[in-house]
mmCIF file of C-alpha atoms in Angstrom:
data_model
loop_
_atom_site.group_PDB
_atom_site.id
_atom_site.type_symbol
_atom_site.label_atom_id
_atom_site.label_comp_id
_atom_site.label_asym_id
_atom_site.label_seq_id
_atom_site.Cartn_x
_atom_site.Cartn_y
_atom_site.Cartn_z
ATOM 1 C CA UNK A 193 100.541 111.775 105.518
ATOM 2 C CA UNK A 194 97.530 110.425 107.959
ATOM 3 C CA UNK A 195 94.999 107.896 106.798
ATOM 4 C CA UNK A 196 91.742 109.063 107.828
ATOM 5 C CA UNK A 197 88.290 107.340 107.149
ATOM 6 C CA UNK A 198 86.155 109.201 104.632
ATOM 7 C CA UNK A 199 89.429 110.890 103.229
ATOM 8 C CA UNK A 200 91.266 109.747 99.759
ATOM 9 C CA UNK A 201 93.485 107.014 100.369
ATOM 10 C CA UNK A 202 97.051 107.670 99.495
ATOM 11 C CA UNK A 203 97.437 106.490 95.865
ATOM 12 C CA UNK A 204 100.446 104.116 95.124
ATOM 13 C CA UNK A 205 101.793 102.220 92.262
ATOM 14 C CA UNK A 206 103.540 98.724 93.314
ATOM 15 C CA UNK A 207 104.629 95.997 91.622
ATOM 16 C CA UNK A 208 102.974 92.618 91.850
ATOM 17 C CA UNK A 209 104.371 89.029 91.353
ATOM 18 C CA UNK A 210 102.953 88.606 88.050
ATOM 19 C CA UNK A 211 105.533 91.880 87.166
ATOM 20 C CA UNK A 212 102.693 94.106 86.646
ATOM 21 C CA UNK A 213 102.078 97.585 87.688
ATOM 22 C CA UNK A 214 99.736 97.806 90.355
ATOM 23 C CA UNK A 215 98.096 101.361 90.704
ATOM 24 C CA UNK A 216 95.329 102.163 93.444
ATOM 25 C CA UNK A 217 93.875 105.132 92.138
ATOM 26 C CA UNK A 218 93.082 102.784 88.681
ATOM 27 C CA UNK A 219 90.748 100.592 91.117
ATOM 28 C CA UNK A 220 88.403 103.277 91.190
ATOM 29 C CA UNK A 221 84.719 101.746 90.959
ATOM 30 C CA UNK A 222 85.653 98.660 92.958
ATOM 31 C CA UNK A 223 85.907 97.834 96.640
ATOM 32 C CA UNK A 224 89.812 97.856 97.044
ATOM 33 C CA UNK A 225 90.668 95.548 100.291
ATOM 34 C CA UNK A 226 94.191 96.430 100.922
ATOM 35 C CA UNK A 227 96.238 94.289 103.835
ATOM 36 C CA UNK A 228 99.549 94.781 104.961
ATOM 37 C CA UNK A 229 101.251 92.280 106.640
ATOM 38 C CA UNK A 230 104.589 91.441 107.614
ATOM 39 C CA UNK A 231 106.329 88.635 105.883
ATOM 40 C CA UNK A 232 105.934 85.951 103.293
ATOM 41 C CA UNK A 233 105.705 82.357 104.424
ATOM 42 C CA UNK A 234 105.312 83.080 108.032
ATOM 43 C CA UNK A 235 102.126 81.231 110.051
ATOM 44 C CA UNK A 236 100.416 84.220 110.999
ATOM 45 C CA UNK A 237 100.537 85.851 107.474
ATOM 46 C CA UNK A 238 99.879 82.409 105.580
ATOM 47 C CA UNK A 239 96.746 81.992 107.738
ATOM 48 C CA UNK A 240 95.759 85.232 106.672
ATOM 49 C CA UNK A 241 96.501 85.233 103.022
ATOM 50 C CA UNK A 242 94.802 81.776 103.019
ATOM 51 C CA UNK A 243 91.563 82.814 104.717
ATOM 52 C CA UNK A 244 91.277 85.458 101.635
ATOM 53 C CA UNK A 245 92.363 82.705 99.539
ATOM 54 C CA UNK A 246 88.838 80.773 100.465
ATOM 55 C CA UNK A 247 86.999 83.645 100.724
ATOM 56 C CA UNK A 248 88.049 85.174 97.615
ATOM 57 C CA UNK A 249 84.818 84.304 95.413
ATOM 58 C CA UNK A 250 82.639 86.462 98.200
ATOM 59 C CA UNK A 251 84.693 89.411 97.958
ATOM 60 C CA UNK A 252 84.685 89.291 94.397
ATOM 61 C CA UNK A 253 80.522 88.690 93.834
ATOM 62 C CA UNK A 254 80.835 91.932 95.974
ATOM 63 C CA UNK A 255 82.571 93.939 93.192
ATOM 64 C CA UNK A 256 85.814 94.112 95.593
ATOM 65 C CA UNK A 257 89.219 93.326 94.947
ATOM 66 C CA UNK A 258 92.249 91.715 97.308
ATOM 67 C CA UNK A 259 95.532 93.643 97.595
ATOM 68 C CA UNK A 260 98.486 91.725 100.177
ATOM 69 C CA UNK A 261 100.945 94.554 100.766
ATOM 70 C CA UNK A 262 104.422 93.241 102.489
ATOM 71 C CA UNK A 263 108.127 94.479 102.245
ATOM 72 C CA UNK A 264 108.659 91.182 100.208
ATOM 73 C CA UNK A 265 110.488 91.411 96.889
ATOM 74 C CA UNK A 266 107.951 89.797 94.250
ATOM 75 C CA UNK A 267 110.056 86.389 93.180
ATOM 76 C CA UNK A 268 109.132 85.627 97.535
ATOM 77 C CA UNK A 269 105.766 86.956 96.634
ATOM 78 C CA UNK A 270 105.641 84.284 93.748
ATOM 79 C CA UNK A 271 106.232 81.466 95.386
ATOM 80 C CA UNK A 272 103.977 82.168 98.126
ATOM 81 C CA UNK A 273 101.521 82.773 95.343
ATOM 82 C CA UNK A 274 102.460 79.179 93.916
ATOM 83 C CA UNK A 275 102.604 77.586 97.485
ATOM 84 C CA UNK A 276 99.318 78.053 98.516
ATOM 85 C CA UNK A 277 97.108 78.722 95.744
ATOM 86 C CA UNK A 278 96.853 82.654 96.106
ATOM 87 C CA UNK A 279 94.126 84.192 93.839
ATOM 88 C CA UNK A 280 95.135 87.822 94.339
ATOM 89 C CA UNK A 281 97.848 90.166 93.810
ATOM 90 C CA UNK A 282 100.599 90.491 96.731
ATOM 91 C CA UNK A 283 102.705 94.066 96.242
ATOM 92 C CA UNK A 284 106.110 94.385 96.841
ATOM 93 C CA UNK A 285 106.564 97.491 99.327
ATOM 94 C CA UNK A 286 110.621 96.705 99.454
ATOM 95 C CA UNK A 287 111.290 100.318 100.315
ATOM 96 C CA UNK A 288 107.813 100.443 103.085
ATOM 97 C CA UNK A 289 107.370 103.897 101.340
ATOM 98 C CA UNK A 290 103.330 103.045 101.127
ATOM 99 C CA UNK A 291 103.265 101.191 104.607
ATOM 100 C CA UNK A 292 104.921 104.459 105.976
ATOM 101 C CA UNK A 293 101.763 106.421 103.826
ATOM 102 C CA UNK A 294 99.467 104.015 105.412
ATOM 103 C CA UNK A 295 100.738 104.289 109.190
ATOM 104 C CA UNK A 296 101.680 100.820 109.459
ATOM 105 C CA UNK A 297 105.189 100.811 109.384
ATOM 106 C CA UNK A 298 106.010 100.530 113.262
ATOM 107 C CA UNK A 299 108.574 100.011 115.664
ATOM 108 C CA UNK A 300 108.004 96.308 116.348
ATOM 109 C CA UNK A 301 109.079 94.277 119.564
ATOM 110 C CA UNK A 302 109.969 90.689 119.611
ATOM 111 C CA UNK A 303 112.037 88.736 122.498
ATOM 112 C CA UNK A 304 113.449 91.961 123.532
ATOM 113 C CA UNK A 305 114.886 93.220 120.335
ATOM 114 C CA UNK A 306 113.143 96.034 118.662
ATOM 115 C CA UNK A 307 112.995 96.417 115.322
ATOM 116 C CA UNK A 308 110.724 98.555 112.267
ATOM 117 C CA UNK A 309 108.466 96.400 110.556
ATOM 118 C CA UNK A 310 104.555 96.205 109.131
ATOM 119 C CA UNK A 311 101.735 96.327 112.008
ATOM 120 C CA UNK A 312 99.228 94.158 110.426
ATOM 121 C CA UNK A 313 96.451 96.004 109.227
ATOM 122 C CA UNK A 314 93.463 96.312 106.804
ATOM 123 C CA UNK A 315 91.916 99.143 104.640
ATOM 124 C CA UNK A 316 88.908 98.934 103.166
ATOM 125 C CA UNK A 317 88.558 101.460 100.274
ATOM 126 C CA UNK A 318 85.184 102.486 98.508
ATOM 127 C CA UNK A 319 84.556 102.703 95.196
ATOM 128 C CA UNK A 320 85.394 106.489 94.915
ATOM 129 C CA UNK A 321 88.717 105.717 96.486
ATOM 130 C CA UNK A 322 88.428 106.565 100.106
ATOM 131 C CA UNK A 323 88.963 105.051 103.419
ATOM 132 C CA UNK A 324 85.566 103.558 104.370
ATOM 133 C CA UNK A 325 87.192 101.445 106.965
ATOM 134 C CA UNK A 326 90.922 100.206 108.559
ATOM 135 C CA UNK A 327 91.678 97.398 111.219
ATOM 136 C CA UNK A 328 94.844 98.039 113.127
ATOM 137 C CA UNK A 329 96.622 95.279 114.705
ATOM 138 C CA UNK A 330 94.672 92.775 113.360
ATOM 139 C CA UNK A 331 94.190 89.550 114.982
ATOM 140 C CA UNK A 332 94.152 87.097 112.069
ATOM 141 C CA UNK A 333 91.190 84.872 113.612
ATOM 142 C CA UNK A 334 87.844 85.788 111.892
ATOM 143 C CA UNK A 335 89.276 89.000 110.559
ATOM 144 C CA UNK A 336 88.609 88.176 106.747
ATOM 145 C CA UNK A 337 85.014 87.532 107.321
ATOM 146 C CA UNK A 338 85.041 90.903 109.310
ATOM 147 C CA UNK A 339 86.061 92.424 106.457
ATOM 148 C CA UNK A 340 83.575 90.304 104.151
ATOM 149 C CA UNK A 341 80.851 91.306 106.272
ATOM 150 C CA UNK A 342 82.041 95.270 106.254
ATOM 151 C CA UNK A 343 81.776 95.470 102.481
ATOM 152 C CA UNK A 344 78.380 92.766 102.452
ATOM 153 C CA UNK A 345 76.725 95.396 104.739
ATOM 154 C CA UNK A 346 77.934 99.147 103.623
ATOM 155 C CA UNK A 347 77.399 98.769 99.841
#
């Protein structure tokens, strides 16, 4: 499956660390923002999760919701939840079956050893439940106000 922008994004149904069922295609008539990232408790991914984290009121006076997608089983996700303060839902994609229906489950590189793992990316998905707009190898500086400003401007 290939994400493309103006096509239906691949529906899902993960679980969060609250234990709930988390389906996509229920979002309908909201902004979905839907990152991926790598790991739990690492300092790229905390940066990230914590610029959403501050900006979280914006998005939501925007009628858009937060989803953090990692390979993390939820009871990680929980206690990066209770760490830093996280206001959002963070899925547990243990088996990277919706990072591989996203395209962002990659062959990785790091001091020489390769290895699969998420490419850090961002979908944002309308209110009719297409792709409006994806970041690929996101650069965590200024990226959540990218995305802020993506949804401000195209509603």
């Amino acid at each position: 499956m290939t994400v493309e922008i103006g096509k239906q994004a691949p529906d899902f149904t993960l679980e969060a660390q609250t234990g709930e069922k988390v389906t996509l295609s229920e979002l309908k008539g909201k902004y979905v923002v839907l990152y991926f990232y790598p790991k739990d408790m690492t300092p790229g991914c905390t940066t990230e999760a914590c610029d959403f984290r501050d900006q979280h009121e914006q998005f939501a006076d925007l009628n858009a919701v937060i989803l953090g997608v990692s390979p993390d089983p939820v009871d990680r996700h929980q206690k990066f939840v209770e760490k830093y303060g996280l206001p959002f839902l963070l899925l547990a994609d243990t088996d990277h079956q919706v990072a591989e229906d996203y395209g962002v489950w990659k062959l990785k590189k790091n001091f020489g050893k390769e290895y699969m793992g998420i490419e850090r990316s961002t979908f944002i998905i309308d209110k009719e439940g297409n792709i409006a707009k994806e970041w690929r190898k996101v650069q965590v500086k200024g990226h959540v106000e990218e995305a802020l400003t993506y949804i401000r401007e195209n509603q």
